[in-house]
Tab-separated table of N, CA, C and O in Angstrom:
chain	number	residue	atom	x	y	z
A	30	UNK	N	60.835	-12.294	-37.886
A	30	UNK	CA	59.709	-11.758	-37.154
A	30	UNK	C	60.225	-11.232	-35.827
A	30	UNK	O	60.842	-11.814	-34.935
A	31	UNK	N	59.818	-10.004	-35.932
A	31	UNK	CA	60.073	-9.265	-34.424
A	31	UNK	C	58.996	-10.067	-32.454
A	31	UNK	O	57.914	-10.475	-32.034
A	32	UNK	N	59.881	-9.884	-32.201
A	32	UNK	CA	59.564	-10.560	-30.362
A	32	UNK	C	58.209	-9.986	-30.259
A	32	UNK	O	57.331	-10.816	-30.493
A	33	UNK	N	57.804	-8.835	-29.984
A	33	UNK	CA	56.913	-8.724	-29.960
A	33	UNK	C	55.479	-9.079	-31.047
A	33	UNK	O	54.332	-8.765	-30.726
A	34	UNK	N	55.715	-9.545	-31.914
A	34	UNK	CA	54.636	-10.104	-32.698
A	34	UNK	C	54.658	-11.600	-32.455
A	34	UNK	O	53.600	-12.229	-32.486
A	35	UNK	N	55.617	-12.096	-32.257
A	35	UNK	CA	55.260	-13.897	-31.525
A	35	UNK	C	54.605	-13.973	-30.675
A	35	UNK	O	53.879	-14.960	-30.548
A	36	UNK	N	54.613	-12.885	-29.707
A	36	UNK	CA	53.394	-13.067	-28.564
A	36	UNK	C	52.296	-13.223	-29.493
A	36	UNK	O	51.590	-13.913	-28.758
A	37	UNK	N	51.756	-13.127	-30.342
A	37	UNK	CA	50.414	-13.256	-30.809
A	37	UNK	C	50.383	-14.494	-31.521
A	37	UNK	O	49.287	-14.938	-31.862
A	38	UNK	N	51.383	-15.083	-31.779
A	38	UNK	CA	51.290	-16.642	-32.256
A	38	UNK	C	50.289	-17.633	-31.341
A	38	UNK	O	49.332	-18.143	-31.924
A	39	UNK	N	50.465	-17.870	-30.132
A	39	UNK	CA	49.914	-18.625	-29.264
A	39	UNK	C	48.333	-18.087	-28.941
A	39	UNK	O	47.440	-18.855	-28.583
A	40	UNK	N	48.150	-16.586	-29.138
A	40	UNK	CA	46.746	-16.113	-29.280
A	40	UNK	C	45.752	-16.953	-30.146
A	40	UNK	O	44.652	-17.349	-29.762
A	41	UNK	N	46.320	-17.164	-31.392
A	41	UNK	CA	45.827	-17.370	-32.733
A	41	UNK	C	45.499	-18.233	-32.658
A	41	UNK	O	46.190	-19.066	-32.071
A	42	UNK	N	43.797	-18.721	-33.393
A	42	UNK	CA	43.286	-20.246	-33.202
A	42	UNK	C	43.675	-20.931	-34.635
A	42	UNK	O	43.941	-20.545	-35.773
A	43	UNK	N	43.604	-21.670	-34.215
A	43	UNK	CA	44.153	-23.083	-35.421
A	43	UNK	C	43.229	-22.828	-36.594
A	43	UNK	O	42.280	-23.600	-36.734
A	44	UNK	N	43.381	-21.913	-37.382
A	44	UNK	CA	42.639	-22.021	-38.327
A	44	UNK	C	43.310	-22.071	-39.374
A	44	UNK	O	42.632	-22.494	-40.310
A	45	UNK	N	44.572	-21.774	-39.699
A	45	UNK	CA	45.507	-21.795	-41.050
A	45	UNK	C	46.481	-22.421	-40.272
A	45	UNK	O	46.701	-22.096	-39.106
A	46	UNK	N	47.255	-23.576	-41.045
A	46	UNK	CA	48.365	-24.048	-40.616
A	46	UNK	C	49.505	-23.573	-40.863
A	46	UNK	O	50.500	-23.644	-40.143
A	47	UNK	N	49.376	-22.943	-42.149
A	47	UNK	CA	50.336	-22.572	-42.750
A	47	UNK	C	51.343	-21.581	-42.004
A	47	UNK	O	51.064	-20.400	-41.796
A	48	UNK	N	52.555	-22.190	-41.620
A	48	UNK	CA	53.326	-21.017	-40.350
A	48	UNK	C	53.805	-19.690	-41.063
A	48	UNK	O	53.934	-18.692	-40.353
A	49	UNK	N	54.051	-19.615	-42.285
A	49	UNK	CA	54.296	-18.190	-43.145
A	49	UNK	C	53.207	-17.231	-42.622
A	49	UNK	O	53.531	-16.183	-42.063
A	50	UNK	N	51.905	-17.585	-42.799
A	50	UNK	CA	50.975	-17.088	-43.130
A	50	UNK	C	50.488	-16.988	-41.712
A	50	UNK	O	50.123	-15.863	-41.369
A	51	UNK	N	50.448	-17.517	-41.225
A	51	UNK	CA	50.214	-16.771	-39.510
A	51	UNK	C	51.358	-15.874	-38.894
A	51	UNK	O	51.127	-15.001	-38.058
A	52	UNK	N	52.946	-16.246	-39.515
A	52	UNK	CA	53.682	-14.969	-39.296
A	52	UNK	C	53.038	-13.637	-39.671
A	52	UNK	O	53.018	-12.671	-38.908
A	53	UNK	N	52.528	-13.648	-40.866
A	53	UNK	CA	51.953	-12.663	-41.510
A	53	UNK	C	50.946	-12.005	-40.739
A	53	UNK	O	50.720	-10.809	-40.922
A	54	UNK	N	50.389	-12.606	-39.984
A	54	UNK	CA	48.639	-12.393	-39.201
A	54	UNK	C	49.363	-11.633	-38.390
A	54	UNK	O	49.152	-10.423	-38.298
A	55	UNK	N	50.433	-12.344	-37.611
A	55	UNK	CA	51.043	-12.075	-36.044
A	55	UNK	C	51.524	-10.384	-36.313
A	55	UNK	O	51.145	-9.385	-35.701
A	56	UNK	N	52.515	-10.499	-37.483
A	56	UNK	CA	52.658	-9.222	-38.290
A	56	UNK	C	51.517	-7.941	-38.270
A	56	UNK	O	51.703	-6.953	-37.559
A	57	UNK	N	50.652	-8.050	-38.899
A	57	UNK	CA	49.890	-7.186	-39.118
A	57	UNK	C	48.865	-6.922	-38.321
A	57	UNK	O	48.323	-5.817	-38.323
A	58	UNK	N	48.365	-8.228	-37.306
A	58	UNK	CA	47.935	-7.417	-36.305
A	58	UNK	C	49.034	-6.529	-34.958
A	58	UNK	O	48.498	-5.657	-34.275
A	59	UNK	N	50.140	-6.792	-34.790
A	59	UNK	CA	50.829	-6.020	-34.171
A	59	UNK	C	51.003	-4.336	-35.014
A	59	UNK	O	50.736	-3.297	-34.409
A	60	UNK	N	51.263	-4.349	-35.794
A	60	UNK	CA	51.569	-3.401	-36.698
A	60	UNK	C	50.348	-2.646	-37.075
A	60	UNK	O	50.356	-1.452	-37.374
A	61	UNK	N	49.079	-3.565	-37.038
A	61	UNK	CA	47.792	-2.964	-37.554
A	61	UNK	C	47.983	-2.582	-39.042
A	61	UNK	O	47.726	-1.486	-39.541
A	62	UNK	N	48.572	-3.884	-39.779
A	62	UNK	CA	48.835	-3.205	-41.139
A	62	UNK	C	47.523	-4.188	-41.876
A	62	UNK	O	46.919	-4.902	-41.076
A	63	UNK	N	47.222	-4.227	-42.865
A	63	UNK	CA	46.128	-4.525	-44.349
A	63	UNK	C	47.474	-6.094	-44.847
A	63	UNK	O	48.671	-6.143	-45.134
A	64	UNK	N	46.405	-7.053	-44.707
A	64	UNK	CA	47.150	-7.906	-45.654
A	64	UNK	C	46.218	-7.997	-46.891
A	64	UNK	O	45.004	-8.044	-46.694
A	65	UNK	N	46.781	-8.030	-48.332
A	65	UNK	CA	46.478	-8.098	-49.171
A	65	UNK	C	46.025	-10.040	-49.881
A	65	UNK	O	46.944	-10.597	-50.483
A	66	UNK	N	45.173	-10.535	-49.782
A	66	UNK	CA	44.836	-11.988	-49.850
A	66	UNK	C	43.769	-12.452	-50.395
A	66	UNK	O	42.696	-11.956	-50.050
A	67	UNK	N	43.791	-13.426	-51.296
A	67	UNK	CA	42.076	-13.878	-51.299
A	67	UNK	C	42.108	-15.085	-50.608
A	67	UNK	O	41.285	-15.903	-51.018
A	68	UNK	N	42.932	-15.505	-49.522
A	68	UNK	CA	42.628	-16.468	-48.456
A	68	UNK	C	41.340	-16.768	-47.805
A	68	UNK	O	41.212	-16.123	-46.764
A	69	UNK	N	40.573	-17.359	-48.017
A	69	UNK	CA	39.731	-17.206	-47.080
A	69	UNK	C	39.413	-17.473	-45.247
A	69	UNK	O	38.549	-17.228	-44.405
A	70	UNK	N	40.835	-18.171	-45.379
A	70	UNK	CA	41.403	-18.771	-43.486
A	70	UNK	C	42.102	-17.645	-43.004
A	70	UNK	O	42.182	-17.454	-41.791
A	71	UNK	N	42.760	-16.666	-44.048
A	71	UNK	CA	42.850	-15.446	-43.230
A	71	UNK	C	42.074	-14.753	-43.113
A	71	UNK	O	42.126	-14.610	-41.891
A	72	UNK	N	41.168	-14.023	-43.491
A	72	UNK	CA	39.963	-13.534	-43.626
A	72	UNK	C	39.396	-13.456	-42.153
A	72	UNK	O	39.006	-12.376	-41.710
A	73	UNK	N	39.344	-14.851	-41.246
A	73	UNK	CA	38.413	-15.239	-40.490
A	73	UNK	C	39.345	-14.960	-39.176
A	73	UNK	O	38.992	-15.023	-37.999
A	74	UNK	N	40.585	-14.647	-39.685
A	74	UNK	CA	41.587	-13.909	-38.103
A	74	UNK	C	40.837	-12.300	-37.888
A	74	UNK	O	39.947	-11.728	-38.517
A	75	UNK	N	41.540	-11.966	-36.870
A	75	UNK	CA	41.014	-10.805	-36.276
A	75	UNK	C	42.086	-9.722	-37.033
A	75	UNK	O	42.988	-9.161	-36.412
A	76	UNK	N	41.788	-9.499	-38.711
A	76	UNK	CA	42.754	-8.209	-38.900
A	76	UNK	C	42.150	-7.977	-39.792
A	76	UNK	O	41.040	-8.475	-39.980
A	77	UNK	N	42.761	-7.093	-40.648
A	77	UNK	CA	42.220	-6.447	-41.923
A	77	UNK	C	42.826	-7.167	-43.059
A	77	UNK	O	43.982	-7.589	-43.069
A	78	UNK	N	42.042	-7.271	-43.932
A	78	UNK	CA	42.550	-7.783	-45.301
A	78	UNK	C	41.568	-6.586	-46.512
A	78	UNK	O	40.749	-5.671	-46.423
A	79	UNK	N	42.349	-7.381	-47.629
A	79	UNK	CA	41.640	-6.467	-49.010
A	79	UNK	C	42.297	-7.396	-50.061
A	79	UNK	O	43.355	-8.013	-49.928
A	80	UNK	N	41.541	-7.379	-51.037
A	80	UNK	CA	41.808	-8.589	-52.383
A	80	UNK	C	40.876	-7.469	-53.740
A	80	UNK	O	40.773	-7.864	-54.901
């Protein structure tokens, strides 16, 4: 994971523990990319998803 997307780790509220999967968040909201998931704890972050 790139430096600038860890800044958004400590943003992020405790809603998924899972540290993959908030890399992923940190990811795609920096990037503004679509995660593909039927998570429903990602869902409830501030990005885009599609399932």
């Amino acid at each position: 994971m790139e430096e600038a997307a860890t800044g958004h780790l400590s943003k992020l509220p405790t809603l998924h523990k899972d540290p993959f999967d908030r890399m992923l968040i940190c990811q795609a909201i920096q990037h503004e990319l679509t995660i593909l998931t039927p998570d429903p704890l990602i869902t409830q972050y501030a990005v885009r998803t599609a399932w």
